[in-house]
Every structure is written in structure tokens, then in C-alpha cells.
């Protein structure tokens, strides 16, 4: 079955450590996105990518980095520079220009 | 900000009743979408309505769009306990001549349907 896989489901890290969240899709979608969700908040866009080896900052990119070396993969690194990293992170993909997002089941990151 | 805002924040109803959620947004859009999120899971696309459409149906879902008021509503008829979830509206921000599509999400309406 086609879909988006995020791993791990839960992630715990100590403050000051970088951590990488995985996102893989087999939908053959060109566009991929990372969103952050905090309790009681809407989703906020961190980074997005339309094609391999290209990506753009979203609304809250500070403290995060991404790469897009393969069409299927769009990993997100939460760096130690991110001041409040504890959140639920959602990866999504879409057909370019379609605007209809397909989401993974998220990674809940807790930093203590 | 183009972000949509859902109303009410929380809605609690009995099975069989209809549930209506509203969304307001601030700037012009090309389309508006509704998504559903079960607790601790990713979002699932429900329905998309384009700016030149006024109403759209999908199964028990009915969506309306009033671009003059910059608002949309999602109606779930004959609700079931399995409809319990958070519902989000999302608006797009297409740049002129670009195929880029970014979505702006509201904070969601938490719907609880009691058996």
C-alpha cells in the first residue's frame, strides 16, 4: 500500500542534542512538507520541498534543517538551536500543484 | 496571516445528531480543504472545495463556501461515535504563475460524539 512512513513514533532526547526525524513516502509525490503541531494549535509549516535537492523555509524554520537527496525521503533535523523542540511533528506529501496533502502518522518528540 | 480559524473549538453531540463546524479565513484563496485528525495520528483529507464552488458533498459530509464572507462550514450528518476527532480547515496560498501549494491550517474543532 502506498503511504508515508514516519519513524520513530516517539522520540526522547536530552536538551542540547540534535535529533533527526525520518519521513519516507512511496506515493511518487514530488512535494514534501514538515509541519509542527503544538497542543491546541494549528499546524505550522517548517520546511517544504518541491523537487530533489531543493527545499524552502516555511514559517518556523529557525532551529531546523532538512535535506532532499531522494524523491522518497525528506528527513528533518531538530537542532540544539531550536528553543522549544518538544512537539508533534507531521510529514506530508502531495502531487506538485495539487495542494492535497497526504500525512504520515507523526513523531512525538520530547526534549528534557 | 491567512490562517483559517475554526469555530467552535469543541463540540459535543449524541450519535445520530448533525455536527456543524465553521471556518473563517482572511485572504483570497483558490481552494479550501477540510481534514480530520484522530488523536495522536496524522491528518486525513476529507474534502476540497474550490473558490468557484458554493457547495460540495461527499457521503455524510457537506461543505459550503462563501467567498464574500471568507467562511466555510462542514456539516457531518447522522454522526457516529467513530466521527470523534479533530477537524481542521486549510486554505491555500498559490502564487501567481506558480504551482506551489502551501496550506495554512486553523486550530481545529474537537468533535466528540457520544454513543
mmCIF file with all atom_site columns, C-alpha atoms in Angstrom:
data_model
loop_
_atom_site.group_PDB
_atom_site.id
_atom_site.type_symbol
_atom_site.label_atom_id
_atom_site.label_alt_id
_atom_site.label_comp_id
_atom_site.label_asym_id
_atom_site.label_entity_id
_atom_site.label_seq_id
_atom_site.pdbx_PDB_ins_code
_atom_site.Cartn_x
_atom_site.Cartn_y
_atom_site.Cartn_z
_atom_site.occupancy
_atom_site.B_iso_or_equiv
_atom_site.pdbx_formal_charge
_atom_site.auth_seq_id
_atom_site.auth_comp_id
_atom_site.auth_asym_id
_atom_site.auth_atom_id
_atom_site.pdbx_PDB_model_num
ATOM 1   C CA . UNK A 1 1   ? 0.000   0.000  0.000   1.00 0.00 ? 1   UNK A CA 1
ATOM 2   C CA . UNK A 1 2   ? 1.232   3.498  -0.792  1.00 0.00 ? 2   UNK A CA 1
ATOM 3   C CA . UNK A 1 3   ? 1.732   5.927  2.011   1.00 0.00 ? 3   UNK A CA 1
ATOM 4   C CA . UNK A 1 4   ? 4.008   7.968  4.203   1.00 0.00 ? 4   UNK A CA 1
ATOM 5   C CA . UNK A 1 5   ? 6.041   6.418  6.979   1.00 0.00 ? 5   UNK A CA 1
ATOM 6   C CA . UNK A 1 6   ? 7.391   8.453  9.847   1.00 0.00 ? 6   UNK A CA 1
ATOM 7   C CA . UNK A 1 7   ? 9.742   6.977  12.366  1.00 0.00 ? 7   UNK A CA 1
ATOM 8   C CA . UNK A 1 8   ? 10.076  6.660  15.218  1.00 0.00 ? 8   UNK A CA 1
ATOM 9   C CA . UNK A 1 9   ? 6.608   7.255  16.666  1.00 0.00 ? 9   UNK A CA 1
ATOM 10  C CA . UNK A 1 10  ? 8.064   8.524  19.956  1.00 0.00 ? 10  UNK A CA 1
ATOM 11  C CA . UNK A 1 11  ? 11.468  10.102 20.450  1.00 0.00 ? 11  UNK A CA 1
ATOM 12  C CA . UNK A 1 12  ? 13.137  11.317 23.613  1.00 0.00 ? 12  UNK A CA 1
ATOM 13  C CA . UNK A 1 13  ? 16.260  13.458 23.690  1.00 0.00 ? 13  UNK A CA 1
ATOM 14  C CA . UNK A 1 14  ? 18.267  15.486 26.130  1.00 0.00 ? 14  UNK A CA 1
ATOM 15  C CA . UNK A 1 15  ? 18.478  19.210 25.671  1.00 0.00 ? 15  UNK A CA 1
ATOM 16  C CA . UNK A 1 16  ? 21.433  20.245 23.530  1.00 0.00 ? 16  UNK A CA 1
ATOM 17  C CA . UNK A 1 17  ? 21.338  17.172 21.279  1.00 0.00 ? 17  UNK A CA 1
ATOM 18  C CA . UNK A 1 18  ? 20.431  17.219 17.611  1.00 0.00 ? 18  UNK A CA 1
ATOM 19  C CA . UNK A 1 19  ? 17.848  14.676 16.525  1.00 0.00 ? 19  UNK A CA 1
ATOM 20  C CA . UNK A 1 20  ? 16.720  13.532 13.073  1.00 0.00 ? 20  UNK A CA 1
ATOM 21  C CA . UNK A 1 21  ? 13.158  12.528 12.248  1.00 0.00 ? 21  UNK A CA 1
ATOM 22  C CA . UNK A 1 22  ? 12.615  10.205 9.333   1.00 0.00 ? 22  UNK A CA 1
ATOM 23  C CA . UNK A 1 23  ? 9.964   10.588 6.620   1.00 0.00 ? 23  UNK A CA 1
ATOM 24  C CA . UNK A 1 24  ? 9.654   8.209  3.669   1.00 0.00 ? 24  UNK A CA 1
ATOM 25  C CA . UNK A 1 25  ? 6.925   8.112  1.014   1.00 0.00 ? 25  UNK A CA 1
ATOM 26  C CA . UNK A 1 26  ? 6.178   5.648  -1.797  1.00 0.00 ? 26  UNK A CA 1
ATOM 27  C CA . UNK A 1 27  ? 3.429   7.712  -3.408  1.00 0.00 ? 27  UNK A CA 1
ATOM 28  C CA . UNK A 1 28  ? 5.780   9.083  -6.074  1.00 0.00 ? 28  UNK A CA 1
ATOM 29  C CA . UNK A 1 29  ? 4.923   12.608 -4.934  1.00 0.00 ? 29  UNK A CA 1
ATOM 30  C CA . UNK A 1 30  ? 7.233   15.437 -5.858  1.00 0.00 ? 30  UNK A CA 1
ATOM 31  C CA . UNK A 1 31  ? 6.356   17.765 -2.983  1.00 0.00 ? 31  UNK A CA 1
ATOM 32  C CA . UNK A 1 32  ? 7.041   17.034 0.673   1.00 0.00 ? 32  UNK A CA 1
ATOM 33  C CA . UNK A 1 33  ? 6.394   19.073 3.798   1.00 0.00 ? 33  UNK A CA 1
ATOM 34  C CA . UNK A 1 34  ? 7.192   19.171 7.504   1.00 0.00 ? 34  UNK A CA 1
ATOM 35  C CA . UNK A 1 35  ? 4.669   20.617 9.929   1.00 0.00 ? 35  UNK A CA 1
ATOM 36  C CA . UNK A 1 36  ? 4.817   21.120 13.667  1.00 0.00 ? 36  UNK A CA 1
ATOM 37  C CA . UNK A 1 37  ? 1.740   20.762 15.878  1.00 0.00 ? 37  UNK A CA 1
ATOM 38  C CA . UNK A 1 38  ? 1.536   22.014 19.458  1.00 0.00 ? 38  UNK A CA 1
ATOM 39  C CA . UNK A 1 39  ? -1.408  21.311 21.805  1.00 0.00 ? 39  UNK A CA 1
ATOM 40  C CA . UNK A 1 40  ? -4.408  23.425 20.917  1.00 0.00 ? 40  UNK A CA 1
ATOM 41  C CA . UNK A 1 41  ? -2.609  24.904 17.931  1.00 0.00 ? 41  UNK A CA 1
ATOM 42  C CA . UNK A 1 42  ? -2.939  24.531 14.221  1.00 0.00 ? 42  UNK A CA 1
ATOM 43  C CA . UNK A 1 43  ? -0.197  23.061 12.090  1.00 0.00 ? 43  UNK A CA 1
ATOM 44  C CA . UNK A 1 44  ? 2.726   25.325 11.315  1.00 0.00 ? 44  UNK A CA 1
ATOM 45  C CA . UNK A 1 45  ? 4.951   24.784 8.287   1.00 0.00 ? 45  UNK A CA 1
ATOM 46  C CA . UNK A 1 46  ? 8.647   24.228 8.983   1.00 0.00 ? 46  UNK A CA 1
ATOM 47  C CA . UNK A 1 47  ? 10.134  23.342 5.577   1.00 0.00 ? 47  UNK A CA 1
ATOM 48  C CA . UNK A 1 48  ? 8.902   22.150 2.226   1.00 0.00 ? 48  UNK A CA 1
ATOM 49  C CA . UNK A 1 49  ? 10.451  20.729 -0.918  1.00 0.00 ? 49  UNK A CA 1
ATOM 50  C CA . UNK A 1 50  ? 9.132   20.589 -4.460  1.00 0.00 ? 50  UNK A CA 1
ATOM 51  C CA . UNK A 1 51  ? 11.952  18.640 -6.100  1.00 0.00 ? 51  UNK A CA 1
ATOM 52  C CA . UNK A 1 52  ? 15.026  16.689 -5.157  1.00 0.00 ? 52  UNK A CA 1
ATOM 53  C CA . UNK A 1 53  ? 17.954  18.757 -3.877  1.00 0.00 ? 53  UNK A CA 1
ATOM 54  C CA . UNK A 1 54  ? 15.756  21.817 -3.369  1.00 0.00 ? 54  UNK A CA 1
ATOM 55  C CA . UNK A 1 55  ? 13.793  22.999 -0.346  1.00 0.00 ? 55  UNK A CA 1
ATOM 56  C CA . UNK A 1 56  ? 12.402  26.228 1.109   1.00 0.00 ? 56  UNK A CA 1
ATOM 57  C CA . UNK A 1 57  ? 11.853  27.578 4.587   1.00 0.00 ? 57  UNK A CA 1
ATOM 58  C CA . UNK A 1 58  ? 8.351   27.655 5.920   1.00 0.00 ? 58  UNK A CA 1
ATOM 59  C CA . UNK A 1 59  ? 7.014   29.884 8.666   1.00 0.00 ? 59  UNK A CA 1
ATOM 60  C CA . UNK A 1 60  ? 9.044   28.486 11.587  1.00 0.00 ? 60  UNK A CA 1
ATOM 61  C CA . UNK A 1 61  ? 12.300  27.163 10.077  1.00 0.00 ? 61  UNK A CA 1
ATOM 62  C CA . UNK A 1 62  ? 14.667  28.518 12.762  1.00 0.00 ? 62  UNK A CA 1
ATOM 63  C CA . UNK A 1 63  ? 16.402  25.694 14.607  1.00 0.00 ? 63  UNK A CA 1
ATOM 64  C CA . UNK A 1 64  ? 15.531  23.083 11.978  1.00 0.00 ? 64  UNK A CA 1
ATOM 65  C CA . UNK A 1 65  ? 17.277  21.703 8.901   1.00 0.00 ? 65  UNK A CA 1
ATOM 66  C CA . UNK A 1 66  ? 16.252  19.333 6.116   1.00 0.00 ? 66  UNK A CA 1
ATOM 67  C CA . UNK A 1 67  ? 17.668  17.509 3.133   1.00 0.00 ? 67  UNK A CA 1
ATOM 68  C CA . UNK A 1 68  ? 16.073  16.077 -0.002  1.00 0.00 ? 68  UNK A CA 1
ATOM 69  C CA . UNK A 1 69  ? 18.609  13.770 -1.604  1.00 0.00 ? 69  UNK A CA 1
ATOM 70  C CA . UNK A 1 70  ? 15.977  11.312 -2.823  1.00 0.00 ? 70  UNK A CA 1
ATOM 71  C CA . UNK A 1 71  ? 12.437  11.849 -4.015  1.00 0.00 ? 71  UNK A CA 1
ATOM 72  C CA . UNK A 1 72  ? 11.142  9.382  -1.428  1.00 0.00 ? 72  UNK A CA 1
ATOM 73  C CA . UNK A 1 73  ? 12.868  10.822 1.625   1.00 0.00 ? 73  UNK A CA 1
ATOM 74  C CA . UNK A 1 74  ? 12.698  14.149 3.460   1.00 0.00 ? 74  UNK A CA 1
ATOM 75  C CA . UNK A 1 75  ? 14.382  13.895 6.894   1.00 0.00 ? 75  UNK A CA 1
ATOM 76  C CA . UNK A 1 76  ? 14.066  16.707 9.415   1.00 0.00 ? 76  UNK A CA 1
ATOM 77  C CA . UNK A 1 77  ? 16.822  17.536 11.904  1.00 0.00 ? 77  UNK A CA 1
ATOM 78  C CA . UNK A 1 78  ? 15.845  19.353 15.059  1.00 0.00 ? 78  UNK A CA 1
ATOM 79  C CA . UNK A 1 79  ? 18.979  21.140 16.182  1.00 0.00 ? 79  UNK A CA 1
ATOM 80  C CA . UNK A 1 80  ? 20.019  22.323 19.601  1.00 0.00 ? 80  UNK A CA 1
ATOM 81  C CA . UNK A 1 81  ? 19.274  25.846 18.390  1.00 0.00 ? 81  UNK A CA 1
ATOM 82  C CA . UNK A 1 82  ? 15.536  25.128 18.430  1.00 0.00 ? 82  UNK A CA 1
ATOM 83  C CA . UNK A 1 83  ? 14.413  26.717 21.689  1.00 0.00 ? 83  UNK A CA 1
ATOM 84  C CA . UNK A 1 84  ? 11.240  24.757 22.247  1.00 0.00 ? 84  UNK A CA 1
ATOM 85  C CA . UNK A 1 85  ? 11.547  21.468 20.330  1.00 0.00 ? 85  UNK A CA 1
ATOM 86  C CA . UNK A 1 86  ? 9.025   19.350 22.240  1.00 0.00 ? 86  UNK A CA 1
ATOM 87  C CA . UNK A 1 87  ? 6.095   18.900 19.842  1.00 0.00 ? 87  UNK A CA 1
ATOM 88  C CA . UNK A 1 88  ? 4.279   16.565 17.456  1.00 0.00 ? 88  UNK A CA 1
ATOM 89  C CA . UNK A 1 89  ? 5.921   16.570 14.024  1.00 0.00 ? 89  UNK A CA 1
ATOM 90  C CA . UNK A 1 90  ? 3.992   15.677 10.901  1.00 0.00 ? 90  UNK A CA 1
ATOM 91  C CA . UNK A 1 91  ? 5.385   14.932 7.465   1.00 0.00 ? 91  UNK A CA 1
ATOM 92  C CA . UNK A 1 92  ? 3.208   15.212 4.373   1.00 0.00 ? 92  UNK A CA 1
ATOM 93  C CA . UNK A 1 93  ? 3.494   14.874 0.633   1.00 0.00 ? 93  UNK A CA 1
ATOM 94  C CA . UNK A 1 94  ? 1.488   15.926 -2.388  1.00 0.00 ? 94  UNK A CA 1
ATOM 95  C CA . UNK A 1 95  ? 1.426   15.875 -6.151  1.00 0.00 ? 95  UNK A CA 1
ATOM 96  C CA . UNK A 1 96  ? 3.086   19.119 -7.230  1.00 0.00 ? 96  UNK A CA 1
ATOM 97  C CA . UNK A 1 97  ? 0.434   21.777 -7.686  1.00 0.00 ? 97  UNK A CA 1
ATOM 98  C CA . UNK A 1 98  ? -2.284  19.541 -6.307  1.00 0.00 ? 98  UNK A CA 1
ATOM 99  C CA . UNK A 1 99  ? -2.312  21.019 -2.814  1.00 0.00 ? 99  UNK A CA 1
ATOM 100 C CA . UNK A 1 100 ? -3.966  17.924 -1.366  1.00 0.00 ? 100 UNK A CA 1
ATOM 101 C CA . UNK A 1 101 ? -1.743  16.641 1.433   1.00 0.00 ? 101 UNK A CA 1
ATOM 102 C CA . UNK A 1 102 ? -1.170  13.047 2.478   1.00 0.00 ? 102 UNK A CA 1
ATOM 103 C CA . UNK A 1 103 ? 0.147   12.824 6.026   1.00 0.00 ? 103 UNK A CA 1
ATOM 104 C CA . UNK A 1 104 ? 2.231   10.351 7.970   1.00 0.00 ? 104 UNK A CA 1
ATOM 105 C CA . UNK A 1 105 ? 1.214   9.400  11.499  1.00 0.00 ? 105 UNK A CA 1
ATOM 106 C CA . UNK A 1 106 ? 3.671   11.739 13.116  1.00 0.00 ? 106 UNK A CA 1
ATOM 107 C CA . UNK A 1 107 ? 6.598   11.634 15.518  1.00 0.00 ? 107 UNK A CA 1
ATOM 108 C CA . UNK A 1 108 ? 6.156   12.904 19.051  1.00 0.00 ? 108 UNK A CA 1
ATOM 109 C CA . UNK A 1 109 ? 9.431   14.442 20.187  1.00 0.00 ? 109 UNK A CA 1
ATOM 110 C CA . UNK A 1 110 ? 10.111  15.127 23.854  1.00 0.00 ? 110 UNK A CA 1
ATOM 111 C CA . UNK A 1 111 ? 13.222  17.030 24.838  1.00 0.00 ? 111 UNK A CA 1
ATOM 112 C CA . UNK A 1 112 ? 14.132  17.276 28.516  1.00 0.00 ? 112 UNK A CA 1
ATOM 113 C CA . UNK B 2 1   ? -1.929  35.790 8.325   1.00 0.00 ? 1   UNK B CA 1
ATOM 114 C CA . UNK B 2 2   ? -4.033  33.679 6.009   1.00 0.00 ? 2   UNK B CA 1
ATOM 115 C CA . UNK B 2 3   ? -4.666  31.101 8.683   1.00 0.00 ? 3   UNK B CA 1
ATOM 116 C CA . UNK B 2 4   ? -8.182  29.769 8.981   1.00 0.00 ? 4   UNK B CA 1
ATOM 117 C CA . UNK B 2 5   ? -9.926  29.733 12.308  1.00 0.00 ? 5   UNK B CA 1
ATOM 118 C CA . UNK B 2 6   ? -12.460 27.055 13.213  1.00 0.00 ? 6   UNK B CA 1
ATOM 119 C CA . UNK B 2 7   ? -15.478 27.593 15.391  1.00 0.00 ? 7   UNK B CA 1
ATOM 120 C CA . UNK B 2 8   ? -16.418 26.205 17.834  1.00 0.00 ? 8   UNK B CA 1
ATOM 121 C CA . UNK B 2 9   ? -13.210 24.978 19.446  1.00 0.00 ? 9   UNK B CA 1
ATOM 122 C CA . UNK B 2 10  ? -15.080 21.986 20.870  1.00 0.00 ? 10  UNK B CA 1
ATOM 123 C CA . UNK B 2 11  ? -18.395 20.357 20.025  1.00 0.00 ? 11  UNK B CA 1
ATOM 124 C CA . UNK B 2 12  ? -20.113 17.541 21.888  1.00 0.00 ? 12  UNK B CA 1
ATOM 125 C CA . UNK B 2 13  ? -23.179 15.771 20.451  1.00 0.00 ? 13  UNK B CA 1
ATOM 126 C CA . UNK B 2 14  ? -25.099 12.499 20.582  1.00 0.00 ? 14  UNK B CA 1
ATOM 127 C CA . UNK B 2 15  ? -24.917 9.831  17.900  1.00 0.00 ? 15  UNK B CA 1
ATOM 128 C CA . UNK B 2 16  ? -27.388 10.499 15.124  1.00 0.00 ? 16  UNK B CA 1
ATOM 129 C CA . UNK B 2 17  ? -27.258 14.267 15.508  1.00 0.00 ? 17  UNK B CA 1
ATOM 130 C CA . UNK B 2 18  ? -25.706 16.554 12.922  1.00 0.00 ? 18  UNK B CA 1
ATOM 131 C CA . UNK B 2 19  ? -22.435 18.366 13.602  1.00 0.00 ? 19  UNK B CA 1
ATOM 132 C CA . UNK B 2 20  ? -21.641 21.736 12.068  1.00 0.00 ? 20  UNK B CA 1
ATOM 133 C CA . UNK B 2 21  ? -18.207 23.330 12.177  1.00 0.00 ? 21  UNK B CA 1
ATOM 134 C CA . UNK B 2 22  ? -17.279 26.708 10.760  1.00 0.00 ? 22  UNK B CA 1
ATOM 135 C CA . UNK B 2 23  ? -14.078 28.140 9.363   1.00 0.00 ? 23  UNK B CA 1
ATOM 136 C CA . UNK B 2 24  ? -13.169 31.751 8.676   1.00 0.00 ? 24  UNK B CA 1
ATOM 137 C CA . UNK B 2 25  ? -10.111 32.963 6.811   1.00 0.00 ? 25  UNK B CA 1
ATOM 138 C CA . UNK B 2 26  ? -8.563  36.304 5.967   1.00 0.00 ? 26  UNK B CA 1
ATOM 139 C CA . UNK B 2 27  ? -7.290  36.489 2.388   1.00 0.00 ? 27  UNK B CA 1
ATOM 140 C CA . UNK B 2 28  ? -8.399  35.316 -1.039  1.00 0.00 ? 28  UNK B CA 1
ATOM 141 C CA . UNK B 2 29  ? -7.999  31.636 -1.739  1.00 0.00 ? 29  UNK B CA 1
ATOM 142 C CA . UNK B 2 30  ? -8.049  29.225 -4.645  1.00 0.00 ? 30  UNK B CA 1
ATOM 143 C CA . UNK B 2 31  ? -9.487  26.394 -2.605  1.00 0.00 ? 31  UNK B CA 1
ATOM 144 C CA . UNK B 2 32  ? -10.308 25.345 0.922   1.00 0.00 ? 32  UNK B CA 1
ATOM 145 C CA . UNK B 2 33  ? -9.877  21.880 2.365   1.00 0.00 ? 33  UNK B CA 1
ATOM 146 C CA . UNK B 2 34  ? -11.119 20.049 5.435   1.00 0.00 ? 34  UNK B CA 1
ATOM 147 C CA . UNK B 2 35  ? -9.004  17.456 7.226   1.00 0.00 ? 35  UNK B CA 1
ATOM 148 C CA . UNK B 2 36  ? -9.695  15.085 10.073  1.00 0.00 ? 36  UNK B CA 1
ATOM 149 C CA . UNK B 2 37  ? -7.236  14.025 12.786  1.00 0.00 ? 37  UNK B CA 1
ATOM 150 C CA . UNK B 2 38  ? -7.775  11.181 15.206  1.00 0.00 ? 38  UNK B CA 1
ATOM 151 C CA . UNK B 2 39  ? -5.944  11.560 18.489  1.00 0.00 ? 39  UNK B CA 1
ATOM 152 C CA . UNK B 2 40  ? -2.203  11.045 18.105  1.00 0.00 ? 40  UNK B CA 1
ATOM 153 C CA . UNK B 2 41  ? -2.414  10.360 14.379  1.00 0.00 ? 41  UNK B CA 1
ATOM 154 C CA . UNK B 2 42  ? -1.780  12.201 11.140  1.00 0.00 ? 42  UNK B CA 1
ATOM 155 C CA . UNK B 2 43  ? -4.363  14.237 9.284   1.00 0.00 ? 43  UNK B CA 1
ATOM 156 C CA . UNK B 2 44  ? -6.607  12.694 6.671   1.00 0.00 ? 44  UNK B CA 1
ATOM 157 C CA . UNK B 2 45  ? -8.010  14.702 3.791   1.00 0.00 ? 45  UNK B CA 1
ATOM 158 C CA . UNK B 2 46  ? -11.807 14.830 3.727   1.00 0.00 ? 46  UNK B CA 1
ATOM 159 C CA . UNK B 2 47  ? -12.909 17.218 1.030   1.00 0.00 ? 47  UNK B CA 1
ATOM 160 C CA . UNK B 2 48  ? -11.707 20.109 -1.135  1.00 0.00 ? 48  UNK B CA 1
ATOM 161 C CA . UNK B 2 49  ? -13.897 22.939 -2.371  1.00 0.00 ? 49  UNK B CA 1
ATOM 162 C CA . UNK B 2 50  ? -12.711 25.416 -4.981  1.00 0.00 ? 50  UNK B CA 1
ATOM 163 C CA . UNK B 2 51  ? -13.309 29.144 -4.777  1.00 0.00 ? 51  UNK B CA 1
ATOM 164 C CA . UNK B 2 52  ? -15.815 28.999 -7.648  1.00 0.00 ? 52  UNK B CA 1
ATOM 165 C CA . UNK B 2 53  ? -17.898 26.330 -5.891  1.00 0.00 ? 53  UNK B CA 1
ATOM 166 C CA . UNK B 2 54  ? -20.527 27.072 -3.262  1.00 0.00 ? 54  UNK B CA 1
ATOM 167 C CA . UNK B 2 55  ? -21.359 23.609 -2.001  1.00 0.00 ? 55  UNK B CA 1
ATOM 168 C CA . UNK B 2 56  ? -19.915 20.127 -2.187  1.00 0.00 ? 56  UNK B CA 1
ATOM 169 C CA . UNK B 2 57  ? -20.998 16.752 -0.864  1.00 0.00 ? 57  UNK B CA 1
ATOM 170 C CA . UNK B 2 58  ? -19.121 13.588 -0.035  1.00 0.00 ? 58  UNK B CA 1
ATOM 171 C CA . UNK B 2 59  ? -21.066 10.828 1.684   1.00 0.00 ? 59  UNK B CA 1
ATOM 172 C CA . UNK B 2 60  ? -22.292 12.248 5.012   1.00 0.00 ? 60  UNK B CA 1
ATOM 173 C CA . UNK B 2 61  ? -20.194 15.381 4.575   1.00 0.00 ? 61  UNK B CA 1
ATOM 174 C CA . UNK B 2 62  ? -21.476 18.657 3.203   1.00 0.00 ? 62  UNK B CA 1
ATOM 175 C CA . UNK B 2 63  ? -19.181 21.633 2.768   1.00 0.00 ? 63  UNK B CA 1
ATOM 176 C CA . UNK B 2 64  ? -20.219 25.161 1.881   1.00 0.00 ? 64  UNK B CA 1
ATOM 177 C CA . UNK B 2 65  ? -18.037 28.087 0.903   1.00 0.00 ? 65  UNK B CA 1
ATOM 178 C CA . UNK B 2 66  ? -18.931 31.773 0.967   1.00 0.00 ? 66  UNK B CA 1
ATOM 179 C CA . UNK B 2 67  ? -16.029 33.710 -0.501  1.00 0.00 ? 67  UNK B CA 1
ATOM 180 C CA . UNK B 2 68  ? -17.741 37.057 0.103   1.00 0.00 ? 68  UNK B CA 1
ATOM 181 C CA . UNK B 2 69  ? -17.739 36.331 3.833   1.00 0.00 ? 69  UNK B CA 1
ATOM 182 C CA . UNK B 2 70  ? -14.475 34.379 3.700   1.00 0.00 ? 70  UNK B CA 1
ATOM 183 C CA . UNK B 2 71  ? -16.067 31.489 5.511   1.00 0.00 ? 71  UNK B CA 1
ATOM 184 C CA . UNK B 2 72  ? -16.795 27.794 5.114   1.00 0.00 ? 72  UNK B CA 1
ATOM 185 C CA . UNK B 2 73  ? -18.811 25.240 7.018   1.00 0.00 ? 73  UNK B CA 1
ATOM 186 C CA . UNK B 2 74  ? -18.516 21.484 7.368   1.00 0.00 ? 74  UNK B CA 1
ATOM 187 C CA . UNK B 2 75  ? -21.670 19.537 8.167   1.00 0.00 ? 75  UNK B CA 1
ATOM 188 C CA . UNK B 2 76  ? -21.496 15.906 9.233   1.00 0.00 ? 76  UNK B CA 1
ATOM 189 C CA . UNK B 2 77  ? -24.933 14.339 9.113   1.00 0.00 ? 77  UNK B CA 1
ATOM 190 C CA . UNK B 2 78  ? -26.125 11.426 11.241  1.00 0.00 ? 78  UNK B CA 1
ATOM 191 C CA . UNK B 2 79  ? -22.931 11.450 13.280  1.00 0.00 ? 79  UNK B CA 1
ATOM 192 C CA . UNK B 2 80  ? -21.395 8.287  14.712  1.00 0.00 ? 80  UNK B CA 1
ATOM 193 C CA . UNK B 2 81  ? -19.067 7.686  17.649  1.00 0.00 ? 81  UNK B CA 1
ATOM 194 C CA . UNK B 2 82  ? -16.348 6.943  15.080  1.00 0.00 ? 82  UNK B CA 1
ATOM 195 C CA . UNK B 2 83  ? -16.586 10.552 13.872  1.00 0.00 ? 83  UNK B CA 1
ATOM 196 C CA . UNK B 2 84  ? -14.963 11.659 17.137  1.00 0.00 ? 84  UNK B CA 1
ATOM 197 C CA . UNK B 2 85  ? -11.832 13.531 16.045  1.00 0.00 ? 85  UNK B CA 1
ATOM 198 C CA . UNK B 2 86  ? -10.399 16.993 15.455  1.00 0.00 ? 86  UNK B CA 1
ATOM 199 C CA . UNK B 2 87  ? -11.405 18.697 12.242  1.00 0.00 ? 87  UNK B CA 1
ATOM 200 C CA . UNK B 2 88  ? -9.229  21.315 10.550  1.00 0.00 ? 88  UNK B CA 1
ATOM 201 C CA . UNK B 2 89  ? -9.819  23.666 7.682   1.00 0.00 ? 89  UNK B CA 1
ATOM 202 C CA . UNK B 2 90  ? -6.875  24.551 5.478   1.00 0.00 ? 90  UNK B CA 1
ATOM 203 C CA . UNK B 2 91  ? -6.526  27.301 2.922   1.00 0.00 ? 91  UNK B CA 1
ATOM 204 C CA . UNK B 2 92  ? -4.028  27.549 0.120   1.00 0.00 ? 92  UNK B CA 1
ATOM 205 C CA . UNK B 2 93  ? -1.721  30.354 -0.989  1.00 0.00 ? 93  UNK B CA 1
ATOM 206 C CA . UNK B 2 94  ? -0.938  29.895 -4.634  1.00 0.00 ? 94  UNK B CA 1
ATOM 207 C CA . UNK B 2 95  ? 1.486   32.414 -6.070  1.00 0.00 ? 95  UNK B CA 1
ATOM 208 C CA . UNK B 2 96  ? 0.701   33.808 -9.463  1.00 0.00 ? 96  UNK B CA 1
ATOM 209 C CA . UNK B 2 97  ? 2.062   31.575 -12.212 1.00 0.00 ? 97  UNK B CA 1
ATOM 210 C CA . UNK B 2 98  ? 3.421   29.108 -9.693  1.00 0.00 ? 98  UNK B CA 1
ATOM 211 C CA . UNK B 2 99  ? 2.448   25.541 -8.959  1.00 0.00 ? 99  UNK B CA 1
ATOM 212 C CA . UNK B 2 100 ? 3.486   25.925 -5.356  1.00 0.00 ? 100 UNK B CA 1
ATOM 213 C CA . UNK B 2 101 ? 0.807   24.997 -2.913  1.00 0.00 ? 101 UNK B CA 1
ATOM 214 C CA . UNK B 2 102 ? 1.183   25.754 0.765   1.00 0.00 ? 102 UNK B CA 1
ATOM 215 C CA . UNK B 2 103 ? -1.613  25.153 3.210   1.00 0.00 ? 103 UNK B CA 1
ATOM 216 C CA . UNK B 2 104 ? -2.494  27.234 6.248   1.00 0.00 ? 104 UNK B CA 1
ATOM 217 C CA . UNK B 2 105 ? -4.293  25.349 8.993   1.00 0.00 ? 105 UNK B CA 1
ATOM 218 C CA . UNK B 2 106 ? -6.591  26.573 11.722  1.00 0.00 ? 106 UNK B CA 1
ATOM 219 C CA . UNK B 2 107 ? -6.531  25.309 15.302  1.00 0.00 ? 107 UNK B CA 1
ATOM 220 C CA . UNK B 2 108 ? -9.285  22.814 14.711  1.00 0.00 ? 108 UNK B CA 1
ATOM 221 C CA . UNK B 2 109 ? -12.626 21.829 16.199  1.00 0.00 ? 109 UNK B CA 1
ATOM 222 C CA . UNK B 2 110 ? -12.593 18.887 18.598  1.00 0.00 ? 110 UNK B CA 1
ATOM 223 C CA . UNK B 2 111 ? -15.751 16.880 17.919  1.00 0.00 ? 111 UNK B CA 1
ATOM 224 C CA . UNK B 2 112 ? -16.941 14.321 20.449  1.00 0.00 ? 112 UNK B CA 1
ATOM 225 C CA . UNK B 2 113 ? -19.840 12.064 19.505  1.00 0.00 ? 113 UNK B CA 1
ATOM 226 C CA . UNK B 2 114 ? -21.380 10.155 22.399  1.00 0.00 ? 114 UNK B CA 1
ATOM 227 C CA . UNK B 2 115 ? -22.974 6.732  21.805  1.00 0.00 ? 115 UNK B CA 1
#
